[in-house]
Amino acid sequence: MRFSTTTLLASVGTTVTALNPSCAPGGNFDLSKWSLQEPVAGSDGQPRSISSSQLQGCNGYKDQWFSTGSDGSMVLKVPERSQCVTTPNSQHCRSELHETGATWDPKAAKNRLFAEVQVTKNAGEVCVGQIHIDGSKSTKPVAELYLNSSGQLNLGVNTCLTCSQKRSPVGSVGSGNARFTYEIRYEGGKLSVGHQWRSAKDLLNL
């Protein structure tokens, strides 16, 4: 992935009737349970990390990698790979939100990640969502959902702690920059993924 721009139009727990393009993302989305990691240098050369408290509100954190679109959507970007600051567990450029104060127990009755997204710049393949279990058990994602520049969705799954990732096709969302919804569930020991529901409201009311 050389350069990508991902737009988040809705997320779990968000109740928005009108998005305000003048606000930082935290003014349009409930980011009280999320922190932000950006692929640029923070303290001591580590990727920049922004706390939940800094993200919240119309005057919350924003910069060139995390901003608000002209329609009020949340926009995340990454620079050229040569300019990225990565983590010890990944060599990929990542601007991403991290869920705080919670871990996913595979045996839980309800674990769901929902998003409505649009990838507007994609030179190859972009990860549009991923889930983790307790970090003390594994630093690898349980599953990652990828969108390539042709609009194909693929799910990468780590079937064991030392296994390489297994890819499976999920379907197509049309053109590479189409707007779509997805949901990943890891409940009762079962992992599932779906996309292109009728609307965000229908899915959030499940």
mmCIF file of N, CA, C and O in Angstrom, residues 115-188:
data_model
loop_
_atom_site.group_PDB
_atom_site.id
_atom_site.type_symbol
_atom_site.label_atom_id
_atom_site.label_comp_id
_atom_site.label_asym_id
_atom_site.label_seq_id
_atom_site.Cartn_x
_atom_site.Cartn_y
_atom_site.Cartn_z
ATOM 1 N N ALA A 115 -18.916 -0.803 10.339
ATOM 2 C CA ALA A 115 -18.498 0.493 9.784
ATOM 3 C C ALA A 115 -19.096 0.684 8.403
ATOM 4 O O ALA A 115 -19.371 -0.286 7.685
ATOM 5 N N GLU A 116 -19.307 1.931 8.061
ATOM 6 C CA GLU A 116 -19.685 2.324 6.706
ATOM 7 C C GLU A 116 -18.515 3.141 6.180
ATOM 8 O O GLU A 116 -18.156 4.173 6.774
ATOM 9 N N VAL A 117 -17.883 2.691 5.109
ATOM 10 C CA VAL A 117 -16.614 3.279 4.681
ATOM 11 C C VAL A 117 -16.579 3.519 3.176
ATOM 12 O O VAL A 117 -17.365 2.957 2.407
ATOM 13 N N GLN A 118 -15.604 4.333 2.794
ATOM 14 C CA GLN A 118 -15.292 4.571 1.393
ATOM 15 C C GLN A 118 -13.787 4.789 1.292
ATOM 16 O O GLN A 118 -13.239 5.679 1.953
ATOM 17 N N VAL A 119 -13.121 3.980 0.498
ATOM 18 C CA VAL A 119 -11.686 4.134 0.273
ATOM 19 C C VAL A 119 -11.523 4.904 -1.029
ATOM 20 O O VAL A 119 -11.829 4.394 -2.104
ATOM 21 N N THR A 120 -11.066 6.135 -0.935
ATOM 22 C CA THR A 120 -11.032 7.007 -2.101
ATOM 23 C C THR A 120 -9.704 6.986 -2.843
ATOM 24 O O THR A 120 -9.649 7.369 -4.008
ATOM 25 N N LYS A 121 -8.634 6.564 -2.173
ATOM 26 C CA LYS A 121 -7.340 6.421 -2.837
ATOM 27 C C LYS A 121 -6.718 5.108 -2.374
ATOM 28 O O LYS A 121 -6.529 4.890 -1.180
ATOM 29 N N ASN A 122 -6.400 4.238 -3.324
ATOM 30 C CA ASN A 122 -5.913 2.902 -2.991
ATOM 31 C C ASN A 122 -5.038 2.416 -4.128
ATOM 32 O O ASN A 122 -5.532 2.088 -5.206
ATOM 33 N N ALA A 123 -3.744 2.380 -3.878
ATOM 34 C CA ALA A 123 -2.800 1.969 -4.915
ATOM 35 C C ALA A 123 -2.622 0.460 -4.971
ATOM 36 O O ALA A 123 -1.914 -0.036 -5.839
ATOM 37 N N GLY A 124 -3.246 -0.274 -4.052
ATOM 38 C CA GLY A 124 -3.090 -1.721 -4.064
ATOM 39 C C GLY A 124 -4.120 -2.417 -3.199
ATOM 40 O O GLY A 124 -5.087 -2.998 -3.689
ATOM 41 N N GLU A 125 -3.934 -2.342 -1.879
ATOM 42 C CA GLU A 125 -4.838 -3.003 -0.945
ATOM 43 C C GLU A 125 -4.812 -2.258 0.385
ATOM 44 O O GLU A 125 -3.760 -1.835 0.851
ATOM 45 N N VAL A 126 -5.989 -2.100 0.988
ATOM 46 C CA VAL A 126 -6.126 -1.386 2.249
ATOM 47 C C VAL A 126 -6.884 -2.259 3.236
ATOM 48 O O VAL A 126 -7.883 -2.886 2.877
ATOM 49 N N CYS A 127 -6.408 -2.302 4.473
ATOM 50 C CA CYS A 127 -7.143 -2.968 5.539
ATOM 51 C C CYS A 127 -8.173 -1.972 6.072
ATOM 52 O O CYS A 127 -7.813 -0.903 6.555
ATOM 53 N N VAL A 128 -9.457 -2.329 5.979
ATOM 54 C CA VAL A 128 -10.523 -1.424 6.404
ATOM 55 C C VAL A 128 -11.100 -1.801 7.762
ATOM 56 O O VAL A 128 -11.967 -1.091 8.294
ATOM 57 N N GLY A 129 -10.637 -2.892 8.351
ATOM 58 C CA GLY A 129 -11.115 -3.284 9.675
ATOM 59 C C GLY A 129 -10.370 -4.501 10.175
ATOM 60 O O GLY A 129 -9.967 -5.359 9.387
ATOM 61 N N GLN A 130 -10.162 -4.575 11.489
ATOM 62 C CA GLN A 130 -9.514 -5.742 12.077
ATOM 63 C C GLN A 130 -9.971 -5.908 13.512
ATOM 64 O O GLN A 130 -10.401 -4.948 14.154
ATOM 65 N N ILE A 131 -9.884 -7.149 14.004
ATOM 66 C CA ILE A 131 -10.240 -7.429 15.388
ATOM 67 C C ILE A 131 -9.103 -8.178 16.065
ATOM 68 O O ILE A 131 -8.357 -8.920 15.437
ATOM 69 N N HIS A 132 -8.986 -7.965 17.377
ATOM 70 C CA HIS A 132 -7.960 -8.597 18.196
ATOM 71 C C HIS A 132 -8.610 -9.272 19.398
ATOM 72 O O HIS A 132 -9.720 -8.916 19.803
ATOM 73 N N ILE A 133 -7.890 -10.223 19.969
ATOM 74 C CA ILE A 133 -8.251 -10.749 21.280
ATOM 75 C C ILE A 133 -7.305 -10.138 22.303
ATOM 76 O O ILE A 133 -6.575 -9.202 21.998
ATOM 77 N N ASP A 134 -7.318 -10.639 23.504
ATOM 78 C CA ASP A 134 -6.455 -10.147 24.575
ATOM 79 C C ASP A 134 -5.007 -10.084 24.097
ATOM 80 O O ASP A 134 -4.443 -11.076 23.655
ATOM 81 N N GLY A 135 -4.399 -8.896 24.187
ATOM 82 C CA GLY A 135 -3.046 -8.709 23.699
ATOM 83 C C GLY A 135 -2.004 -9.548 24.418
ATOM 84 O O GLY A 135 -0.922 -9.792 23.879
ATOM 85 N N SER A 136 -2.293 -10.011 25.635
ATOM 86 C CA SER A 136 -1.350 -10.868 26.344
ATOM 87 C C SER A 136 -1.298 -12.276 25.742
ATOM 88 O O SER A 136 -0.352 -13.017 25.976
ATOM 89 N N LYS A 137 -2.322 -12.623 24.957
ATOM 90 C CA LYS A 137 -2.370 -13.937 24.315
ATOM 91 C C LYS A 137 -1.795 -13.911 22.906
ATOM 92 O O LYS A 137 -1.165 -14.865 22.467
ATOM 93 N N SER A 138 -2.014 -12.818 22.195
ATOM 94 C CA SER A 138 -1.497 -12.708 20.830
ATOM 95 C C SER A 138 -1.467 -11.251 20.399
ATOM 96 O O SER A 138 -2.417 -10.502 20.659
ATOM 97 N N THR A 139 -0.379 -10.850 19.720
ATOM 98 C CA THR A 139 -0.294 -9.497 19.176
ATOM 99 C C THR A 139 -0.815 -9.448 17.744
ATOM 100 O O THR A 139 -0.957 -8.374 17.174
ATOM 101 N N LYS A 140 -1.097 -10.620 17.159
ATOM 102 C CA LYS A 140 -1.613 -10.673 15.805
ATOM 103 C C LYS A 140 -3.122 -10.460 15.793
ATOM 104 O O LYS A 140 -3.820 -10.921 16.688
ATOM 105 N N PRO A 141 -3.650 -9.787 14.765
ATOM 106 C CA PRO A 141 -5.107 -9.675 14.658
ATOM 107 C C PRO A 141 -5.718 -11.063 14.441
ATOM 108 O O PRO A 141 -5.132 -11.912 13.766
ATOM 109 N N VAL A 142 -6.891 -11.284 15.010
ATOM 110 C CA VAL A 142 -7.633 -12.515 14.719
ATOM 111 C C VAL A 142 -8.056 -12.509 13.257
ATOM 112 O O VAL A 142 -7.968 -13.517 12.560
ATOM 113 N N ALA A 143 -8.530 -11.347 12.804
ATOM 114 C CA ALA A 143 -8.995 -11.229 11.426
ATOM 115 C C ALA A 143 -8.792 -9.808 10.931
ATOM 116 O O ALA A 143 -8.891 -8.847 11.698
ATOM 117 N N GLU A 144 -8.497 -9.679 9.637
ATOM 118 C CA GLU A 144 -8.354 -8.389 8.982
ATOM 119 C C GLU A 144 -9.156 -8.403 7.688
ATOM 120 O O GLU A 144 -9.077 -9.355 6.910
ATOM 121 N N LEU A 145 -9.922 -7.349 7.460
ATOM 122 C CA LEU A 145 -10.720 -7.234 6.249
ATOM 123 C C LEU A 145 -10.007 -6.286 5.287
ATOM 124 O O LEU A 145 -9.735 -5.135 5.628
ATOM 125 N N TYR A 146 -9.719 -6.792 4.090
ATOM 126 C CA TYR A 146 -8.959 -6.032 3.100
ATOM 127 C C TYR A 146 -9.827 -5.664 1.904
ATOM 128 O O TYR A 146 -10.658 -6.456 1.456
ATOM 129 N N LEU A 147 -9.598 -4.472 1.367
ATOM 130 C CA LEU A 147 -10.226 -4.045 0.122
ATOM 131 C C LEU A 147 -9.123 -3.734 -0.878
ATOM 132 O O LEU A 147 -8.219 -2.940 -0.589
ATOM 133 N N ASN A 148 -9.184 -4.367 -2.069
ATOM 134 C CA ASN A 148 -8.175 -4.039 -3.070
ATOM 135 C C ASN A 148 -8.709 -2.981 -4.035
ATOM 136 O O ASN A 148 -9.869 -2.574 -3.956
ATOM 137 N N SER A 149 -7.858 -2.524 -4.923
ATOM 138 C CA SER A 149 -8.203 -1.397 -5.788
ATOM 139 C C SER A 149 -9.268 -1.753 -6.818
ATOM 140 O O SER A 149 -9.818 -0.859 -7.469
ATOM 141 N N SER A 150 -9.586 -3.051 -6.957
ATOM 142 C CA SER A 150 -10.643 -3.481 -7.877
ATOM 143 C C SER A 150 -11.995 -3.619 -7.188
ATOM 144 O O SER A 150 -12.985 -3.971 -7.829
ATOM 145 N N GLY A 151 -12.022 -3.376 -5.875
ATOM 146 C CA GLY A 151 -13.274 -3.480 -5.139
ATOM 147 C C GLY A 151 -13.544 -4.844 -4.542
ATOM 148 O O GLY A 151 -14.652 -5.114 -4.077
ATOM 149 N N GLN A 152 -12.545 -5.720 -4.522
ATOM 150 C CA GLN A 152 -12.708 -7.049 -3.950
ATOM 151 C C GLN A 152 -12.389 -7.031 -2.459
ATOM 152 O O GLN A 152 -11.377 -6.461 -2.032
ATOM 153 N N LEU A 153 -13.240 -7.664 -1.670
ATOM 154 C CA LEU A 153 -13.027 -7.803 -0.232
ATOM 155 C C LEU A 153 -12.495 -9.190 0.076
ATOM 156 O O LEU A 153 -13.014 -10.191 -0.430
ATOM 157 N N ASN A 154 -11.472 -9.243 0.923
ATOM 158 C CA ASN A 154 -10.904 -10.516 1.367
ATOM 159 C C ASN A 154 -10.701 -10.470 2.872
ATOM 160 O O ASN A 154 -10.315 -9.432 3.423
ATOM 161 N N LEU A 155 -10.969 -11.585 3.530
ATOM 162 C CA LEU A 155 -10.772 -11.683 4.973
ATOM 163 C C LEU A 155 -9.538 -12.522 5.251
ATOM 164 O O LEU A 155 -9.431 -13.669 4.802
ATOM 165 N N GLY A 156 -8.590 -11.946 5.995
ATOM 166 C CA GLY A 156 -7.408 -12.670 6.418
ATOM 167 C C GLY A 156 -7.572 -13.124 7.853
ATOM 168 O O GLY A 156 -7.898 -12.320 8.729
ATOM 169 N N VAL A 157 -7.354 -14.408 8.115
ATOM 170 C CA VAL A 157 -7.587 -14.971 9.439
ATOM 171 C C VAL A 157 -6.338 -15.716 9.912
ATOM 172 O O VAL A 157 -5.761 -16.502 9.159
ATOM 173 N N ASN A 158 -5.933 -15.451 11.158
ATOM 174 C CA ASN A 158 -4.873 -16.229 11.793
ATOM 175 C C ASN A 158 -5.528 -17.377 12.546
ATOM 176 O O ASN A 158 -6.206 -17.157 13.558
ATOM 177 N N THR A 159 -5.357 -18.589 12.063
ATOM 178 C CA THR A 159 -6.041 -19.739 12.645
ATOM 179 C C THR A 159 -5.352 -20.292 13.885
ATOM 180 O O THR A 159 -5.915 -21.102 14.600
ATOM 181 N N CYS A 160 -4.121 -19.845 14.150
ATOM 182 C CA CYS A 160 -3.429 -20.201 15.383
ATOM 183 C C CYS A 160 -2.387 -19.132 15.667
ATOM 184 O O CYS A 160 -2.130 -18.267 14.816
ATOM 185 N N LEU A 161 -1.768 -19.173 16.867
ATOM 186 C CA LEU A 161 -0.861 -18.107 17.277
ATOM 187 C C LEU A 161 0.386 -18.022 16.407
ATOM 188 O O LEU A 161 0.998 -16.955 16.292
ATOM 189 N N THR A 162 0.797 -19.129 15.795
ATOM 190 C CA THR A 162 2.024 -19.141 14.998
ATOM 191 C C THR A 162 1.759 -19.330 13.501
ATOM 192 O O THR A 162 2.688 -19.398 12.722
ATOM 193 N N CYS A 163 0.497 -19.427 13.115
ATOM 194 C CA CYS A 163 0.152 -19.666 11.712
ATOM 195 C C CYS A 163 0.283 -18.397 10.876
ATOM 196 O O CYS A 163 0.115 -17.288 11.391
ATOM 197 N N SER A 164 0.558 -18.582 9.597
ATOM 198 C CA SER A 164 0.485 -17.451 8.682
ATOM 199 C C SER A 164 -0.983 -17.186 8.359
ATOM 200 O O SER A 164 -1.846 -18.050 8.532
ATOM 201 N N GLN A 165 -1.261 -16.003 7.891
ATOM 202 C CA GLN A 165 -2.643 -15.606 7.660
ATOM 203 C C GLN A 165 -3.242 -16.320 6.449
ATOM 204 O O GLN A 165 -2.619 -16.408 5.399
ATOM 205 N N LYS A 166 -4.458 -16.810 6.618
ATOM 206 C CA LYS A 166 -5.186 -17.458 5.534
ATOM 207 C C LYS A 166 -6.206 -16.473 4.968
ATOM 208 O O LYS A 166 -6.999 -15.907 5.706
ATOM 209 N N ARG A 167 -6.190 -16.277 3.649
ATOM 210 C CA ARG A 167 -7.089 -15.330 2.996
ATOM 211 C C ARG A 167 -8.292 -16.057 2.401
ATOM 212 O O ARG A 167 -8.156 -17.126 1.805
ATOM 213 N N SER A 168 -9.465 -15.447 2.551
ATOM 214 C CA SER A 168 -10.684 -15.982 1.948
ATOM 215 C C SER A 168 -11.455 -14.838 1.309
ATOM 216 O O SER A 168 -11.586 -13.761 1.899
ATOM 217 N N PRO A 169 -11.999 -15.039 0.089
ATOM 218 C CA PRO A 169 -12.784 -13.984 -0.552
ATOM 219 C C PRO A 169 -14.110 -13.772 0.170
ATOM 220 O O PRO A 169 -14.763 -14.731 0.589
ATOM 221 N N VAL A 170 -14.491 -12.517 0.322
ATOM 222 C CA VAL A 170 -15.758 -12.166 0.967
ATOM 223 C C VAL A 170 -16.779 -11.711 -0.069
ATOM 224 O O VAL A 170 -17.969 -11.971 0.059
ATOM 225 N N GLY A 171 -16.324 -11.061 -1.122
ATOM 226 C CA GLY A 171 -17.225 -10.565 -2.152
ATOM 227 C C GLY A 171 -16.689 -9.277 -2.739
ATOM 228 O O GLY A 171 -15.548 -8.886 -2.493
ATOM 229 N N SER A 172 -17.521 -8.608 -3.515
ATOM 230 C CA SER A 172 -17.127 -7.382 -4.183
ATOM 231 C C SER A 172 -18.062 -6.248 -3.783
ATOM 232 O O SER A 172 -19.248 -6.466 -3.545
ATOM 233 N N VAL A 173 -17.507 -5.050 -3.687
ATOM 234 C CA VAL A 173 -18.328 -3.871 -3.394
ATOM 235 C C VAL A 173 -18.389 -2.955 -4.613
ATOM 236 O O VAL A 173 -18.637 -1.765 -4.490
ATOM 237 N N GLY A 174 -18.163 -3.529 -5.778
ATOM 238 C CA GLY A 174 -18.208 -2.735 -7.004
ATOM 239 C C GLY A 174 -16.862 -2.116 -7.280
ATOM 240 O O GLY A 174 -15.825 -2.763 -7.157
ATOM 241 N N SER A 175 -16.854 -0.855 -7.634
ATOM 242 C CA SER A 175 -15.594 -0.183 -7.947
ATOM 243 C C SER A 175 -14.749 -0.022 -6.698
ATOM 244 O O SER A 175 -15.232 -0.118 -5.575
ATOM 245 N N GLY A 176 -13.471 0.230 -6.907
ATOM 246 C CA GLY A 176 -12.543 0.315 -5.796
ATOM 247 C C GLY A 176 -12.803 1.453 -4.834
ATOM 248 O O GLY A 176 -12.323 1.440 -3.702
ATOM 249 N N ASN A 177 -13.567 2.469 -5.243
ATOM 250 C CA ASN A 177 -13.842 3.592 -4.344
ATOM 251 C C ASN A 177 -15.327 3.669 -3.965
ATOM 252 O O ASN A 177 -15.833 4.728 -3.603
ATOM 253 N N ALA A 178 -16.027 2.521 -4.032
ATOM 254 C CA ALA A 178 -17.449 2.499 -3.700
ATOM 255 C C ALA A 178 -17.659 2.644 -2.195
ATOM 256 O O ALA A 178 -16.829 2.237 -1.389
ATOM 257 N N ARG A 179 -18.793 3.210 -1.827
ATOM 258 C CA ARG A 179 -19.184 3.325 -0.423
ATOM 259 C C ARG A 179 -19.910 2.045 -0.021
ATOM 260 O O ARG A 179 -20.790 1.572 -0.741
ATOM 261 N N PHE A 180 -19.533 1.462 1.125
ATOM 262 C CA PHE A 180 -20.138 0.201 1.526
ATOM 263 C C PHE A 180 -20.139 0.066 3.042
ATOM 264 O O PHE A 180 -19.470 0.826 3.747
ATOM 265 N N THR A 181 -20.893 -0.897 3.525
ATOM 266 C CA THR A 181 -20.915 -1.209 4.950
ATOM 267 C C THR A 181 -20.378 -2.624 5.158
ATOM 268 O O THR A 181 -20.451 -3.470 4.270
ATOM 269 N N TYR A 182 -19.838 -2.864 6.339
ATOM 270 C CA TYR A 182 -19.435 -4.230 6.702
ATOM 271 C C TYR A 182 -19.655 -4.438 8.188
ATOM 272 O O TYR A 182 -19.760 -3.497 8.969
ATOM 273 N N GLU A 183 -19.724 -5.702 8.581
ATOM 274 C CA GLU A 183 -19.748 -6.058 9.993
ATOM 275 C C GLU A 183 -18.954 -7.343 10.188
ATOM 276 O O GLU A 183 -19.109 -8.303 9.432
ATOM 277 N N ILE A 184 -18.077 -7.323 11.186
ATOM 278 C CA ILE A 184 -17.334 -8.518 11.601
ATOM 279 C C ILE A 184 -17.873 -8.937 12.963
ATOM 280 O O ILE A 184 -17.980 -8.110 13.869
ATOM 281 N N ARG A 185 -18.187 -10.208 13.108
ATOM 282 C CA ARG A 185 -18.662 -10.742 14.386
ATOM 283 C C ARG A 185 -17.747 -11.883 14.836
ATOM 284 O O ARG A 185 -17.317 -12.697 14.027
ATOM 285 N N TYR A 186 -17.461 -11.904 16.143
ATOM 286 C CA TYR A 186 -16.698 -13.012 16.733
ATOM 287 C C TYR A 186 -17.422 -13.383 18.016
ATOM 288 O O TYR A 186 -17.122 -12.862 19.084
ATOM 289 N N GLU A 187 -18.393 -14.260 17.895
ATOM 290 C CA GLU A 187 -19.322 -14.551 18.975
ATOM 291 C C GLU A 187 -19.528 -16.057 19.126
ATOM 292 O O GLU A 187 -19.645 -16.780 18.129
ATOM 293 N N GLY A 188 -19.594 -16.508 20.368
ATOM 294 C CA GLY A 188 -19.837 -17.920 20.619
ATOM 295 C C GLY A 188 -18.842 -18.830 19.939
ATOM 296 O O GLY A 188 -19.176 -19.947 19.532
#
